[in-house]
Short mmCIF file of C-alpha atoms in Angstrom, two decimals:
data_model
loop_
_atom_site.label_atom_id
_atom_site.label_comp_id
_atom_site.label_asym_id
_atom_site.label_seq_id
_atom_site.Cartn_x
_atom_site.Cartn_y
_atom_site.Cartn_z
CA MET A 21 -0.08 0.22 -0.01
CA THR A 22 1.02 3.89 -0.69
CA GLU A 23 1.49 5.49 2.55
CA THR A 24 1.14 9.38 2.67
CA VAL A 25 2.29 11.85 5.27
CA PRO A 26 0.26 15.05 5.54
CA VAL A 27 1.87 18.17 5.29
CA ALA A 28 -0.49 20.74 7.63
CA ASP A 29 1.00 24.31 7.90
CA LEU A 30 3.05 25.97 5.37
CA VAL A 31 4.92 29.09 5.41
CA ASP A 32 5.59 30.68 1.81
CA GLN A 33 8.98 31.90 2.52
CA ASN A 34 9.45 33.72 -0.86
CA CYS A 35 6.43 34.86 -3.08
CA HIS A 36 4.95 37.89 -4.50
CA GLY A 37 1.48 39.65 -4.65
CA VAL A 38 -1.22 38.86 -6.95
CA LEU A 39 -2.68 40.95 -9.89
CA ARG A 40 -5.48 43.29 -8.94
CA THR A 41 -6.65 43.16 -12.74
CA GLU A 42 -8.64 40.74 -14.69
CA LEU A 43 -6.85 38.53 -17.53
CA GLY A 44 -7.58 37.73 -20.93
CA LEU A 45 -7.03 34.14 -22.09
CA GLY A 46 -3.71 35.00 -23.64
CA THR A 47 -2.05 37.08 -20.86
CA PHE A 48 -3.15 34.34 -18.55
CA GLU A 49 -1.42 31.89 -20.51
CA ALA A 50 1.61 33.69 -20.76
CA ARG A 51 1.86 34.10 -17.05
CA LEU A 52 2.32 30.28 -16.67
CA GLY A 53 5.46 30.20 -18.30
CA THR A 54 8.90 31.00 -16.16
CA ALA A 55 9.63 34.52 -15.21
CA GLY A 56 11.52 36.62 -17.98
CA GLY A 57 11.27 33.47 -20.47
CA ALA A 58 10.53 33.19 -23.88
CA PRO A 59 6.81 33.44 -25.32
CA ALA A 60 5.38 29.77 -26.18
CA ALA A 61 5.94 28.67 -29.35
CA PRO A 62 3.50 29.63 -32.21
CA GLY A 63 0.19 27.93 -32.17
CA THR A 64 0.92 26.55 -28.78
CA THR A 65 0.12 27.84 -25.13
CA PHE A 66 1.90 27.29 -21.47
CA PHE A 67 -1.02 25.36 -20.60
CA ASP A 68 0.62 22.42 -22.24
CA THR A 69 3.36 22.50 -19.51
CA GLN A 70 3.52 20.97 -16.03
CA THR A 71 2.47 24.15 -14.52
CA GLY A 72 -0.72 24.39 -16.87
CA PHE A 73 -1.65 21.01 -16.19
CA ALA A 74 -1.46 21.53 -12.34
CA VAL A 75 -3.80 24.60 -12.64
CA ARG A 76 -6.07 22.57 -14.65
CA ARG A 77 -5.98 19.57 -12.14
CA TRP A 78 -6.22 21.75 -8.69
CA CYS A 79 -7.96 24.86 -9.37
CA PRO A 80 -11.22 24.69 -11.31
CA PRO A 81 -13.29 22.57 -8.49
CA LEU A 82 -12.28 25.80 -6.23
CA LEU A 83 -14.23 27.77 -8.26
CA GLY A 84 -17.03 25.37 -9.01
CA LEU A 85 -15.98 23.54 -12.02
CA GLU A 86 -14.89 20.17 -12.94
CA ALA A 87 -11.37 19.20 -12.73
CA HIS A 88 -9.26 19.59 -16.03
CA CYS A 89 -11.95 21.92 -17.83
CA PRO A 90 -10.84 23.47 -20.76
CA PRO A 91 -8.86 26.57 -20.27
CA ALA A 92 -11.36 28.91 -21.85
CA ARG A 93 -14.32 27.70 -19.72
CA TYR A 94 -12.07 28.17 -16.59
CA LEU A 95 -11.19 31.61 -17.49
CA ALA A 96 -14.88 32.53 -18.36
CA ARG A 97 -15.59 31.34 -14.80
CA ARG A 98 -13.08 33.09 -13.60
CA ARG A 99 -14.10 36.38 -14.79
CA GLU A 100 -18.11 35.54 -13.26
CA LEU A 101 -16.67 35.45 -9.93
CA GLY A 102 -14.31 38.73 -10.48
CA VAL A 103 -10.53 39.04 -9.21
CA ALA A 104 -10.98 39.66 -5.72
CA GLU A 105 -13.12 36.76 -5.27
CA THR A 106 -11.19 34.10 -7.15
CA SER A 107 -7.94 35.42 -5.45
CA ARG A 108 -9.71 34.74 -2.00
CA ARG A 109 -10.69 31.25 -2.97
CA LEU A 110 -7.55 29.92 -4.54
CA LEU A 111 -5.09 31.77 -1.94
CA ARG A 112 -7.59 30.51 1.39
CA ALA A 113 -7.62 27.05 -0.22
CA ALA A 114 -3.57 26.80 -0.29
CA GLY A 115 -3.63 26.64 3.63
CA VAL A 116 -0.77 29.09 3.98
CA SER A 117 -0.11 30.19 7.65
CA ALA A 118 2.37 33.18 6.58
CA HIS A 119 3.28 34.90 3.48
CA LEU A 120 6.80 36.43 3.00
CA VAL A 121 6.35 38.77 0.10
CA ASP A 122 8.73 40.16 -2.02
CA THR A 123 7.64 43.36 -3.16
CA GLY A 124 10.24 44.20 -5.62
CA LEU A 125 8.26 43.23 -9.08
CA PRO A 126 6.80 45.71 -11.43
CA GLY A 127 2.92 45.56 -11.91
CA ASP A 128 -0.18 46.23 -10.12
CA LEU A 129 0.18 43.71 -7.70
CA THR A 130 -1.09 43.05 -4.07
CA GLY A 131 1.29 44.06 -1.14
CA PRO A 132 1.61 42.19 2.24
CA ALA A 133 -1.32 43.79 4.01
CA GLU A 134 -3.28 42.79 0.75
CA MET A 135 -2.08 39.12 0.84
CA ALA A 136 -2.81 38.71 4.42
CA SER A 137 -6.30 39.92 3.94
CA ALA A 138 -7.12 37.91 0.95
CA ALA A 139 -5.59 34.70 2.31
CA GLY A 140 -6.35 34.99 6.04
CA SER A 141 -2.65 34.69 6.71
CA GLU A 142 0.28 36.46 8.38
CA ALA A 143 2.17 38.57 5.64
CA ARG A 144 5.48 40.14 5.93
CA GLU A 145 7.43 42.17 3.44
CA ILE A 146 11.07 41.15 1.81
CA VAL A 147 12.89 43.77 0.59
CA ARG A 148 14.64 43.66 -2.91
CA LEU A 149 18.12 45.35 -2.83
CA GLU A 150 17.96 46.20 -6.50
CA VAL A 151 14.81 47.86 -6.56
CA LEU A 152 15.80 49.73 -2.92
CA SER A 153 18.65 51.27 -4.71
CA GLU A 154 16.45 52.66 -7.57
CA HIS A 155 14.00 54.32 -5.23
CA VAL A 156 17.16 56.07 -3.28
CA ALA A 157 18.53 57.16 -6.73
CA ASP A 158 15.35 58.50 -7.86
CA THR A 159 15.63 60.88 -4.87
CA SER A 160 19.58 61.72 -4.42
CA GLY A 161 21.36 64.35 -6.49
CA THR A 162 25.07 63.57 -6.28
CA VAL A 163 26.70 60.24 -5.79
CA ASP A 164 27.72 61.07 -2.24
CA ALA A 165 24.32 61.79 -1.49
CA PHE A 166 23.16 58.67 -3.06
CA LEU A 167 25.48 56.37 -0.76
CA VAL A 168 24.78 58.03 2.31
CA ASN A 169 20.98 57.61 1.73
CA LEU A 170 21.56 54.17 0.46
CA GLY A 171 22.91 52.96 3.80
CA GLU A 172 20.25 54.75 5.73
CA ALA A 173 17.53 53.29 3.46
CA VAL A 174 19.05 49.49 4.15
CA HIS A 175 19.19 49.96 7.84
CA THR A 176 15.67 51.54 7.70
CA ALA A 177 14.16 48.61 5.70
CA ALA A 178 16.05 46.08 8.10
CA SER A 179 13.49 47.47 10.96
CA SER A 180 10.53 46.38 9.52
CA ALA A 181 11.11 43.70 6.53
CA VAL A 182 11.72 39.98 7.49
CA ALA A 183 14.42 39.45 4.84
CA PHE A 184 16.36 41.12 2.02
CA THR A 185 16.59 39.42 -1.37
CA SER A 186 18.79 39.99 -4.33
CA ALA A 187 17.78 39.06 -8.21
CA GLY A 188 21.36 38.93 -9.24
CA GLY A 189 20.94 42.00 -11.74
CA GLY A 190 24.42 42.21 -13.85
CA ALA A 191 26.37 40.55 -11.44
CA PRO A 192 27.91 37.09 -12.26
CA TYR A 193 28.71 35.97 -8.68
CA ALA A 194 28.64 37.40 -5.30
CA ALA A 195 31.93 38.65 -4.24
CA PRO A 196 33.85 36.92 -1.19
CA GLU A 197 34.50 40.52 0.33
CA PRO A 198 33.09 43.84 0.35
CA PRO A 199 34.34 46.20 -2.14
CA GLY A 200 36.32 49.41 -0.94
CA PRO A 201 34.80 52.75 -0.81
CA VAL A 202 36.68 53.89 -4.05
CA ARG A 203 35.42 50.93 -6.04
CA VAL A 204 31.66 51.43 -4.52
CA ARG A 205 31.86 55.28 -5.44
CA ALA A 206 33.17 54.65 -8.90
CA ALA A 207 30.46 51.93 -9.38
CA ALA A 208 27.74 54.16 -8.14
CA GLY A 209 28.76 56.79 -10.26
CA ARG A 210 28.73 54.94 -13.50
CA TRP A 211 25.36 53.50 -12.80
CA LEU A 212 23.88 56.85 -11.97
CA ALA A 213 25.31 57.99 -15.06
CA ARG A 214 23.54 55.36 -17.11
CA ARG A 215 20.40 55.83 -15.43
CA GLU A 216 20.40 59.47 -16.34
CA ALA A 217 21.56 58.66 -19.81
CA GLU A 218 18.41 56.45 -20.09
CA ARG A 219 16.24 59.00 -18.84
CA ARG A 220 17.34 61.29 -21.61
CA ALA A 221 17.00 59.22 -24.18
CA ALA A 222 13.28 58.34 -23.01
CA ARG A 223 12.55 61.68 -23.21
CA ARG A 224 13.77 62.22 -26.71
CA GLY A 225 11.99 58.90 -27.63
CA ALA A 226 15.06 57.18 -28.34
CA GLY A 227 15.02 54.48 -25.69
CA ASN A 228 12.69 51.42 -25.36
CA ARG A 229 13.81 50.45 -21.38
CA GLY A 230 12.85 53.62 -19.85
CA CYS A 231 14.01 54.84 -16.64
CA GLY A 232 15.67 52.52 -14.42
CA GLY A 233 16.31 49.72 -16.95
CA ALA A 234 20.17 49.96 -16.38
CA PRO A 235 21.29 46.92 -14.04
CA VAL A 236 22.76 47.77 -10.69
CA GLU A 237 26.75 47.77 -11.41
CA PRO A 238 28.24 44.50 -10.06
CA GLU A 239 30.41 46.28 -7.51
CA LEU A 240 27.64 48.30 -6.18
CA LEU A 241 25.54 45.29 -5.68
CA ASP A 242 28.22 43.42 -3.87
CA HIS A 243 28.22 46.48 -1.53
CA LEU A 244 24.48 45.88 -1.17
CA ARG A 245 24.77 42.80 -0.24
CA TRP A 246 27.53 43.23 2.16
CA SER A 247 25.52 45.98 3.77
CA ALA A 248 22.38 43.55 4.03
CA VAL A 249 24.75 40.94 5.77
CA ALA A 250 25.75 43.28 8.41
CA CYS A 251 22.18 44.16 9.35
CA GLY A 252 21.82 40.56 10.47
CA LEU A 253 18.57 39.58 8.42
CA PRO A 254 18.21 36.71 5.96
CA LEU A 255 19.56 37.21 2.77
CA GLN A 256 17.57 35.66 -0.07
CA LEU A 257 19.89 35.07 -3.30
CA ARG A 258 17.95 34.38 -6.39
CA LEU A 259 19.59 31.65 -8.47
CA GLY A 260 17.28 31.44 -11.56
CA THR A 261 18.62 28.98 -13.80
CA ALA A 262 22.15 29.92 -12.92
CA ASP A 263 24.83 27.24 -10.96
CA PRO A 264 24.83 27.82 -7.13
CA ALA A 265 28.56 27.56 -7.56
CA ARG A 266 29.01 31.38 -8.40
CA PHE A 267 27.98 31.97 -4.61
CA ALA A 268 29.89 29.34 -3.10
CA ASP A 269 32.89 31.71 -2.12
CA PHE A 270 30.27 34.21 -0.51
CA ALA A 271 28.70 31.52 1.29
CA ALA A 272 32.28 30.70 3.00
CA ALA A 273 32.92 34.21 3.36
CA THR A 274 29.73 35.15 4.96
CA GLU A 275 29.92 32.23 7.48
CA GLY A 276 29.87 33.27 11.22
CA HIS A 277 28.69 36.88 10.19
CA GLY A 278 25.03 36.34 11.81
CA CYS A 279 23.21 36.45 8.55
CA ASP A 280 21.59 33.27 6.85
CA LEU A 281 21.83 32.95 3.42
CA VAL A 282 18.75 31.36 1.41
CA LEU A 283 19.17 30.18 -1.93
CA LEU A 284 16.38 30.47 -4.03
CA HIS A 285 14.68 28.47 -7.12
CA GLY A 286 17.87 26.23 -7.29
CA TYR A 287 15.95 24.00 -10.00
CA PRO A 288 17.58 22.44 -12.36
CA TYR A 289 20.50 22.89 -10.06
CA HIS A 290 18.84 21.51 -7.05
CA ARG A 291 21.57 19.01 -6.12
CA GLN A 292 24.03 21.50 -6.19
CA THR A 293 21.93 23.92 -4.14
CA ALA A 294 21.43 21.35 -1.71
CA ALA A 295 24.95 20.33 -1.05
CA LEU A 296 26.03 23.99 -0.78
CA ALA A 297 23.28 24.15 2.06
CA GLY A 298 24.66 20.92 3.49
CA ARG A 299 28.19 22.32 3.56
CA HIS A 300 27.49 25.83 5.86
CA PRO A 301 25.68 26.03 8.80
CA HIS A 302 24.10 29.30 7.67
CA VAL A 303 22.90 28.49 4.20
CA TYR A 304 19.51 27.17 3.29
CA ALA A 305 17.87 25.70 0.20
CA ASP A 306 14.72 26.74 -1.04
CA LEU A 307 12.44 24.18 -2.64
CA GLY A 308 10.37 26.83 -4.63
CA ALA A 309 9.86 26.26 -8.13
CA VAL A 310 10.25 22.54 -7.95
CA PRO A 311 6.78 21.21 -7.25
CA ALA A 312 5.35 23.77 -10.10
CA ARG A 313 8.01 23.15 -12.74
CA THR A 314 8.27 19.45 -12.40
CA GLY A 315 5.07 18.56 -11.86
CA ALA A 316 4.03 14.36 -11.47
CA ARG A 317 8.20 14.61 -11.16
CA ALA A 318 8.06 16.32 -8.18
CA ALA A 319 8.38 13.70 -5.61
CA GLY A 320 11.52 12.39 -7.54
CA VAL A 321 13.10 15.89 -7.33
CA LEU A 322 12.37 16.49 -3.72
CA ALA A 323 13.82 12.96 -2.90
CA GLU A 324 16.74 14.07 -4.86
CA ILE A 325 17.55 17.33 -2.63
CA MET A 326 16.49 15.48 0.72
CA GLU A 327 19.67 13.16 -0.22
CA LEU A 328 21.70 15.93 0.12
CA ALA A 329 20.98 18.53 2.63
CA PRO A 330 19.71 17.98 6.13
CA PHE A 331 16.19 18.55 6.68
CA GLY A 332 16.46 21.59 8.99
CA LYS A 333 17.97 23.58 5.99
CA LEU A 334 15.01 23.01 3.54
CA LEU A 335 12.51 25.80 3.14
CA TYR A 336 9.09 25.71 1.19
CA SER A 337 8.11 28.80 -0.84
CA SER A 338 6.00 28.88 -3.89
CA GLY A 339 7.81 31.85 -5.54
CA ALA A 340 4.22 32.26 -7.31
CA ARG A 341 3.88 35.96 -8.91
CA GLY A 342 0.69 37.59 -10.26
CA LEU A 343 -1.52 34.54 -10.62
CA PRO A 344 -3.38 33.26 -7.26
CA GLU A 345 -3.36 29.93 -9.15
CA LEU A 346 0.40 29.65 -8.73
CA HIS A 347 0.06 29.99 -4.94
CA LEU A 348 -2.36 27.28 -4.78
CA VAL A 349 -0.46 24.95 -7.30
CA GLY A 350 2.75 25.34 -5.49
CA ALA A 351 1.34 24.49 -2.23
CA ARG A 352 -0.95 21.66 -3.29
CA GLN A 353 1.73 19.91 -5.31
CA PHE A 354 4.49 20.43 -2.80
CA ARG A 355 2.26 18.80 -0.01
CA GLU A 356 1.51 15.93 -2.32
CA ALA A 357 4.78 15.44 -3.26
CA LEU A 358 6.50 15.65 0.19
CA GLY A 359 3.73 13.48 1.51
CA ARG A 360 4.38 10.53 -1.10
CA VAL A 361 8.30 10.87 -0.52
CA LEU A 362 8.04 10.49 3.34
CA GLY A 363 5.03 8.03 3.05
CA GLY A 364 7.45 5.82 0.86
CA TRP A 365 10.05 5.88 3.43
CA VAL A 366 7.57 5.13 6.32
CA ALA A 367 6.13 2.26 3.98
CA ASP A 368 9.41 0.72 3.64
CA GLY A 369 10.00 0.66 7.28
CA ALA A 370 12.89 3.13 7.22
CA TRP A 371 11.18 5.77 8.93
CA THR A 372 8.40 6.02 11.37
CA ARG A 373 5.30 7.93 11.02
CA GLN A 374 5.91 10.20 13.76
CA ASP A 375 9.42 11.05 12.57
CA ALA A 376 8.11 11.60 9.06
CA ALA A 377 5.63 13.91 10.55
CA ARG A 378 7.92 15.91 12.74
CA VAL A 379 10.09 16.40 9.24
CA ALA A 380 7.05 17.21 7.27
CA ALA A 381 6.40 20.02 9.72
CA MET A 382 10.07 21.33 9.71
CA ILE A 383 10.37 21.88 5.96
CA GLY A 384 6.93 23.01 5.57
CA SER A 385 6.99 25.73 8.24
CA GLY A 386 9.10 25.34 11.15
CA ASN A 387 12.72 25.87 9.54
CA ALA A 388 11.13 29.14 8.05
CA ARG A 389 9.73 30.18 11.31
CA ARG A 390 12.93 29.75 13.08
CA VAL A 391 15.23 31.21 10.04
CA TYR A 392 12.88 34.55 9.92
CA GLY A 393 11.86 34.79 13.52
CA LEU A 394 8.39 34.42 12.88
CA GLY A 395 5.95 33.72 15.81
#
């Protein structure tokens, strides 16, 4: 017989808000793809992905439809209910007790307070360092003023945020030591000059990226990351599809500084991410993107991660952005996959059910509550 272990409470330790506006079928389909990825091939849609099939499996019954109903019918029902009611139903059905919300994405997305109200959860803010630097640049006239204001902004954010995050920008890796003040000032000057050039080009109608499109200079981003480390809050490093080896030296250098590092969205380098978490006491591996992107294979991928990282170093997240469906799918797929992995070990006699339930609680919520200081 197949054993399953229930995974009750979840803390979503990295997610984004949901859209406040209604979407057409084409726009909805596009948002099922990976962030920043290429559009679907002509004549196809992202419904024909593991994420698309998961949405069709889990979401329609919550809106009063049968599972796997046609996408057009699902979107029509979504419009009947309206954005607010659809979001409320899907977010609450996810069963997440706390959302840690990265507020750094553009678009008409709900913030932590709105997420808490819709989901019936606790919600806290994660501050994205690149976006923080852009906000400071917009209100600072000189390089010196910018650097002073930036330092103040990081410390102010640390007083209310639950963590910092960095998306990488133009930096290929994280430096194993803080850059010196001369290099930081030079990098800030280059970046502010590029931003000003883009502003001028946009005013002339010659630019297509608009104001603020210039990626943060690598040495300025290193300065920001090390400033965040000094604050003592957890620092999330977004891997995307990059090899986590580029952060190995930074991980070694920050050990003992009182700042936990969380490696986000390591798939398809999930084994390397788990191994790096296993080597350092302050490094954690995020499980976000695995359930939604691997679908029916999620249990196998989770088992591979659990071969390499201590169970106290693994954290659930959905990584969801824009669509409440992605929040629900992340939670449902994760619960099912982890329950099957642990249940298989119980059925084999390798684990007791009590130990499996304890580890499920650690990975689902306990580790995140410890790392982020949640109640």
